[in-house]
PDB file of C-alpha atoms and ligand atoms in Angstrom:
ATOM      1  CA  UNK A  18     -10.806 -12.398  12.237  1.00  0.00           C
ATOM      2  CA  UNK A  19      -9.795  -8.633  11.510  1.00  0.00           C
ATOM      3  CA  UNK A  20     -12.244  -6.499   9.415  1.00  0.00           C
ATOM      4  CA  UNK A  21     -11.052  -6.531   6.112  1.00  0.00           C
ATOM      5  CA  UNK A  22     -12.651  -3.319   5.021  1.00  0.00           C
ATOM      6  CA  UNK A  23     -11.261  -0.384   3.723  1.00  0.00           C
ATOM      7  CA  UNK A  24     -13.086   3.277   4.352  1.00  0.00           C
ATOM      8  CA  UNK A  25     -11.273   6.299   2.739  1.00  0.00           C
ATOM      9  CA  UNK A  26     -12.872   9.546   4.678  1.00  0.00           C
ATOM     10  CA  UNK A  27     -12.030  12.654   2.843  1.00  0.00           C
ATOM     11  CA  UNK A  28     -12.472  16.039   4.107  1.00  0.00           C
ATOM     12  CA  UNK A  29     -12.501  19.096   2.010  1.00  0.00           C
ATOM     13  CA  UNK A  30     -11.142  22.986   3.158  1.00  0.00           C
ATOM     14  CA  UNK A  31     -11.424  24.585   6.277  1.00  0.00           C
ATOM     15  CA  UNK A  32     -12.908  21.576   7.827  1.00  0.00           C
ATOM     16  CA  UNK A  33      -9.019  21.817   9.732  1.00  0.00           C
ATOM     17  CA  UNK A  34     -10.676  24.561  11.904  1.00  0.00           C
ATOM     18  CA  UNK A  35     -13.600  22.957  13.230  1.00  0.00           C
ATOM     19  CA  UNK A  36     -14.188  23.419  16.824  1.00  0.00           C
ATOM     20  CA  UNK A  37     -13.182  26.765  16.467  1.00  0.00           C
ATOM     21  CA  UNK A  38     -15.085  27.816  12.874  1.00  0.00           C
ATOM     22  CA  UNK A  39     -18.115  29.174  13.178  1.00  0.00           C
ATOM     23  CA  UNK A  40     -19.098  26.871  15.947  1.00  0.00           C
ATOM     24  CA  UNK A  41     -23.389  27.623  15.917  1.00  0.00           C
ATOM     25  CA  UNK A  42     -23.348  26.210  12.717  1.00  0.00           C
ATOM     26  CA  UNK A  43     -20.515  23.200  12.610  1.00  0.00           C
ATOM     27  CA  UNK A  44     -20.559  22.061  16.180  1.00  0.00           C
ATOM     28  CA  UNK A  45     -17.254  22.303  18.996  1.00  0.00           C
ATOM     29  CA  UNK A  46     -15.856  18.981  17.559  1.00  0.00           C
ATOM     30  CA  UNK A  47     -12.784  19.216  16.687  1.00  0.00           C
ATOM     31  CA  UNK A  48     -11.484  17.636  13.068  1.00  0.00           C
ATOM     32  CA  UNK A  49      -9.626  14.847  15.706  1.00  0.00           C
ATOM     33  CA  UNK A  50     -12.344  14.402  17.571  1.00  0.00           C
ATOM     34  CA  UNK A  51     -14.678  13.436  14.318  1.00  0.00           C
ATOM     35  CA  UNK A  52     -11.814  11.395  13.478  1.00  0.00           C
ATOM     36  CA  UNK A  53     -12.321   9.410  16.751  1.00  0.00           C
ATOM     37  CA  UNK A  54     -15.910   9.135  15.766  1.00  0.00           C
ATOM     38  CA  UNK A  55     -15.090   7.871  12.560  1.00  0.00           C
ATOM     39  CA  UNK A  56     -12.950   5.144  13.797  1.00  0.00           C
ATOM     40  CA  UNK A  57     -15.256   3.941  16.792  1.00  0.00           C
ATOM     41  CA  UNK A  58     -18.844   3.943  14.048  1.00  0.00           C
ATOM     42  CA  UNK A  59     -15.878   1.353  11.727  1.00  0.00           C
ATOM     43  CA  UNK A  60     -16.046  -0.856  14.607  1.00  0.00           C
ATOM     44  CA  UNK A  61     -12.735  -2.827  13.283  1.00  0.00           C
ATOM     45  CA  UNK A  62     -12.803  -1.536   9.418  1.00  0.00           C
ATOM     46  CA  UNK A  63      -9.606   0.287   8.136  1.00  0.00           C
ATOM     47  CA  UNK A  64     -10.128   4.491   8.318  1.00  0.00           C
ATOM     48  CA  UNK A  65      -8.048   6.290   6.157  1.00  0.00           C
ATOM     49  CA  UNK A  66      -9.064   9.752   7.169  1.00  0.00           C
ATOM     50  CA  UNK A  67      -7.305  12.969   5.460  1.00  0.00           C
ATOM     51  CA  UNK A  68      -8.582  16.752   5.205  1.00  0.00           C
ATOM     52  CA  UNK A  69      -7.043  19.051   2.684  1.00  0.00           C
ATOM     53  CA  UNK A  70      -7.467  22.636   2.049  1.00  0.00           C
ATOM     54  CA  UNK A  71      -6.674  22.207  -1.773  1.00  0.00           C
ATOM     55  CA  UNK A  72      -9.043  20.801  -4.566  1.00  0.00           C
ATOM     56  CA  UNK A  73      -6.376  18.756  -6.461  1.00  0.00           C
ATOM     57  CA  UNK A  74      -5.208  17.231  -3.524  1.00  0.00           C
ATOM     58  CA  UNK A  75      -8.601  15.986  -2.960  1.00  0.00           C
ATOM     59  CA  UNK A  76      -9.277  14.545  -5.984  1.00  0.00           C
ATOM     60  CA  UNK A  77      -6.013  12.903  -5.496  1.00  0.00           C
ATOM     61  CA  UNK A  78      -6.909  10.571  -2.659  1.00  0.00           C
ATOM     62  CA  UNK A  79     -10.766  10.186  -4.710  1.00  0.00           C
ATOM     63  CA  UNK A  80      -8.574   8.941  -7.400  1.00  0.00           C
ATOM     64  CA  UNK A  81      -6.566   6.580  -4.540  1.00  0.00           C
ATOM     65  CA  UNK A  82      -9.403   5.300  -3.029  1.00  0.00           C
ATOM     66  CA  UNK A  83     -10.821   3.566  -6.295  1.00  0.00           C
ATOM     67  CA  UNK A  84      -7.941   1.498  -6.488  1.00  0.00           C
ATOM     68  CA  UNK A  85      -7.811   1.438  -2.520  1.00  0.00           C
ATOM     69  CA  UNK A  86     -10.793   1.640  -0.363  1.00  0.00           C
ATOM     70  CA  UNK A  87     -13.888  -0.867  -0.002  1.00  0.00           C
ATOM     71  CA  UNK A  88     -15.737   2.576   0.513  1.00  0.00           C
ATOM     72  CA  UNK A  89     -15.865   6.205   0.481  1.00  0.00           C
ATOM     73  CA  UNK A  90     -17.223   8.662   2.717  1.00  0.00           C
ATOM     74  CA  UNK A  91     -16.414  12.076   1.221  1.00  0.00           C
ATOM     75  CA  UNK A  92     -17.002  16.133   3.117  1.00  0.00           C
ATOM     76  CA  UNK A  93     -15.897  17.603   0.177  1.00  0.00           C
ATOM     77  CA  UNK A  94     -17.153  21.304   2.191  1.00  0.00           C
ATOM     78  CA  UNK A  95     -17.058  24.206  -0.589  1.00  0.00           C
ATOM     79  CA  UNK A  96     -15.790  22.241  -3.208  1.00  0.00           C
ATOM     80  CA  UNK A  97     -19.111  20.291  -2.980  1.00  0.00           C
ATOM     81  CA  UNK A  98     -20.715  23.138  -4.585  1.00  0.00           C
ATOM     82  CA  UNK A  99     -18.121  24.558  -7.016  1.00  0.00           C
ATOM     83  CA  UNK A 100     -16.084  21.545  -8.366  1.00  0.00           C
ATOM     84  CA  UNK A 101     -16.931  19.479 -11.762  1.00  0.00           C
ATOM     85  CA  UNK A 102     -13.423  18.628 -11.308  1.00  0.00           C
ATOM     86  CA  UNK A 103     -14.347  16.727  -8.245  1.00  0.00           C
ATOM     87  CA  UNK A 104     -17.162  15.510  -9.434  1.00  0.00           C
ATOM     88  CA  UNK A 105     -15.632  13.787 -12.509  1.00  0.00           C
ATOM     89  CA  UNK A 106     -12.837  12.430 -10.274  1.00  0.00           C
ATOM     90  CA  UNK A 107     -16.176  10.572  -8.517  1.00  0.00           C
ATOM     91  CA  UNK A 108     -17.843   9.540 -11.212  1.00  0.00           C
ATOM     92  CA  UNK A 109     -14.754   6.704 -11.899  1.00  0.00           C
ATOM     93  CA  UNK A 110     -15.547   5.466  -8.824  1.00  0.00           C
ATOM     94  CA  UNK A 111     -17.502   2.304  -8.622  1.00  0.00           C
ATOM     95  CA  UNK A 112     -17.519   1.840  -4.547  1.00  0.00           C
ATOM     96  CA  UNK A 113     -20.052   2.722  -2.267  1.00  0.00           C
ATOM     97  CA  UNK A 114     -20.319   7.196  -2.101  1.00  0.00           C
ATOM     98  CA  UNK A 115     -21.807   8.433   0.921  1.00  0.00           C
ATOM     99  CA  UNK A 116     -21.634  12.621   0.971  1.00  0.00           C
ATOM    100  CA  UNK A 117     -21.403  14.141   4.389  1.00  0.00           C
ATOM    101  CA  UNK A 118     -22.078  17.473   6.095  1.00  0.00           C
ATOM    102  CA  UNK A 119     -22.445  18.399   9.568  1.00  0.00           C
ATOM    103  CA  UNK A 120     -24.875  21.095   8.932  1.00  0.00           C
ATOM    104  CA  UNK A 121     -27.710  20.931   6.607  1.00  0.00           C
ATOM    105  CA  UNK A 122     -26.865  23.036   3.485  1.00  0.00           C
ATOM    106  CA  UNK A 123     -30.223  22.822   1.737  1.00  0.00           C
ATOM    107  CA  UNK A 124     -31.394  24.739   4.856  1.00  0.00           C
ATOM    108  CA  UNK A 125     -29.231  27.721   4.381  1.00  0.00           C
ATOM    109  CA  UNK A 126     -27.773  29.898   1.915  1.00  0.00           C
ATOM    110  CA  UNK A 127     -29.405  29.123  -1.728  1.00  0.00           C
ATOM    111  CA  UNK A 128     -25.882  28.866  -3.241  1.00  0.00           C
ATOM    112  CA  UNK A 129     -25.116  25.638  -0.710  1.00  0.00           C
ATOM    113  CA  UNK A 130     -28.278  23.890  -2.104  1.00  0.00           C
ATOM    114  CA  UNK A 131     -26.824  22.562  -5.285  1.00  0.00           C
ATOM    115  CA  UNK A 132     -23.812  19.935  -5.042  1.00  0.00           C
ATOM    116  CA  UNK A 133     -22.210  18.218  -7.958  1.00  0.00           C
ATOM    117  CA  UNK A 134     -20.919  15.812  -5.320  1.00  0.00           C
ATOM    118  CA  UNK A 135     -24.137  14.579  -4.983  1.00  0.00           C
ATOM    119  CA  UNK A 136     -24.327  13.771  -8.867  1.00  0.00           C
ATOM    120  CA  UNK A 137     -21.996  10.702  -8.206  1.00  0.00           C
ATOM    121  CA  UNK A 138     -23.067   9.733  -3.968  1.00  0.00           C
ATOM    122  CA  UNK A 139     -24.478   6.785  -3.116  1.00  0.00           C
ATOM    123  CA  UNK A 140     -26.374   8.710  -0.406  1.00  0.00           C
ATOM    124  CA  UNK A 141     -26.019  11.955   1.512  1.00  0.00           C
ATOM    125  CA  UNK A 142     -25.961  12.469   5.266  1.00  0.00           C
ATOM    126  CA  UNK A 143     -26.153  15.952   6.416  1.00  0.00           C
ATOM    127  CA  UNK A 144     -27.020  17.988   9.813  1.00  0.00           C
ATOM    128  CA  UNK A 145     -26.381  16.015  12.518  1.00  0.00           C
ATOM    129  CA  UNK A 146     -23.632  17.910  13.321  1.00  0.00           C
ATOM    130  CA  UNK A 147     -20.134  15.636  14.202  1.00  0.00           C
ATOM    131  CA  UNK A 148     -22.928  12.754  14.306  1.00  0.00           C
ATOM    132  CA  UNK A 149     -23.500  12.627  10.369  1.00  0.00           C
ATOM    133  CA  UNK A 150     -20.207  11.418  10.311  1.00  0.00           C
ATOM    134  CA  UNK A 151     -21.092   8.319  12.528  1.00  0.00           C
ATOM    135  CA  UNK A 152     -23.958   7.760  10.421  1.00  0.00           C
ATOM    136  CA  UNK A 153     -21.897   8.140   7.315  1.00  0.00           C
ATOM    137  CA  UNK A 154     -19.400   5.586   8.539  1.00  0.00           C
ATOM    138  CA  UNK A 155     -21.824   3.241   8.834  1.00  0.00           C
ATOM    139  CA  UNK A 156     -24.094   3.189   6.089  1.00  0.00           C
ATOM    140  CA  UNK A 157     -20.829   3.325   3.706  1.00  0.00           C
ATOM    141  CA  UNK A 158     -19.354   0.111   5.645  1.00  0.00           C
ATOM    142  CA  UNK A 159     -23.238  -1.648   5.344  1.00  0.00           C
ATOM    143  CA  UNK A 160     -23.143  -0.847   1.463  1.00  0.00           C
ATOM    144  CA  UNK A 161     -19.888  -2.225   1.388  1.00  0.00           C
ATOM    145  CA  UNK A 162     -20.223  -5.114   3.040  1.00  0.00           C
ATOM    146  CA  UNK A 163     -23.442  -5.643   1.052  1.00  0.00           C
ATOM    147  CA  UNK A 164     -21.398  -5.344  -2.255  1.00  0.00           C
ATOM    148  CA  UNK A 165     -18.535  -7.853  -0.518  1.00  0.00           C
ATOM    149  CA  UNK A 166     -21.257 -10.314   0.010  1.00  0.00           C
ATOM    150  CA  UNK A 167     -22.892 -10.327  -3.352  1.00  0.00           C
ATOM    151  CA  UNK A 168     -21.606 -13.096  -5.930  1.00  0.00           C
ATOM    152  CA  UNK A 169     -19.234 -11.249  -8.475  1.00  0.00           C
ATOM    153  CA  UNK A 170     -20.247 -10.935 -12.121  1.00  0.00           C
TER     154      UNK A 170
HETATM  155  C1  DQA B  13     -20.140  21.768   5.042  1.00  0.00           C
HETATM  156  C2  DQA B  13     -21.218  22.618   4.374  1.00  0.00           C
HETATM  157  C3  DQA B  13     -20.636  23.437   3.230  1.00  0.00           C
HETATM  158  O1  DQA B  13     -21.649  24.238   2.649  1.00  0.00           O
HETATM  159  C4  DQA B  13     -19.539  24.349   3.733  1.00  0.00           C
HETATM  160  O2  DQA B  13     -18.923  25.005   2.649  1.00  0.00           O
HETATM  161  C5  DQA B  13     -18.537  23.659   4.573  1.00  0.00           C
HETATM  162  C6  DQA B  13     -18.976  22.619   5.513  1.00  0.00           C
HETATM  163  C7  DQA B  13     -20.682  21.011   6.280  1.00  0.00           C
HETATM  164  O3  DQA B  13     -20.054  20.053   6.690  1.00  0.00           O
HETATM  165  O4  DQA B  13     -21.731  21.391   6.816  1.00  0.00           O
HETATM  166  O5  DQA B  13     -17.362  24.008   4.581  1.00  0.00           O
HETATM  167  O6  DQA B  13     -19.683  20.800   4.117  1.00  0.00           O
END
């Protein structure tokens, strides 16, 4: 029987040049080659995955996938640290939130420390390079599948 999971992953600006943006720090991936990753860690599950360089736009498709997705893994990239917008568009979400960064941002400038994004995650992955991803994937499908099992109230 086909996976009947759903996983919306969202990627915020500039995450378009990766592979060729500041490579020490975010890895030679390319944005289709994390895509790949994405859809081998879903092992079956839906991927939706979308990158947009514009903050409305995003918080567009967060909108979509509450009505949409099973699950949500979300690189929201700058916005993460700049956009209550964003983070209000999260907070009506009642799926599964896993926040995702290929570097570590607590580990480097102090204005990358704070995220609202992480207000409304379920859980943050972040510095494994294109591999946070993977690990993203997953523990978004395991909390959804979790929530899928549970009896509904
Ligand atoms: C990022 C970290 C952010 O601080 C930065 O603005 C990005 C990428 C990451 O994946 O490591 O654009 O989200």
């Amino acid at each position: 029987m086909s996976d009947p999971l759903i996983l919306h992953v969202l990627n915020g600006p500039n995450l378009n040049l990766l592979g060729v943006r500041e490579p020490h720090i975010y890895g030679r991936e390319t944005l289709a080659d994390v895509q790949a990753i994405c859809r081998a860690a879903a092992e079956g599950a839906t991927v939706v995955f979308r990158q947009t360089n514009r903050e409305g736009e995003l918080i567009d498709w967060v909108q979509e996938a509450r009505t949409e997705a099973s699950a949500l893994v979300i690189n929201p990239a700058g916005y993460g640290h700049t956009s209550i917008a964003l983070l209000d568009a999260l907070k009506a979400l009642t799926i599964p939130v896993v926040e995702c960064h290929l570097s570590n941002p607590a580990a480097r400038e102090d204005f990358r420390a704070h995220s609202y994004v992480s207000l409304a995650a379920t859980g943050v992955v972040s510095g494994f390079g294109a591999h946070s991803y993977e690990l993203a994937v997953k523990a978004a499908l395991r909390l959804a599948r979790e929530r899928a099992s549970q009896p509904s109230r």
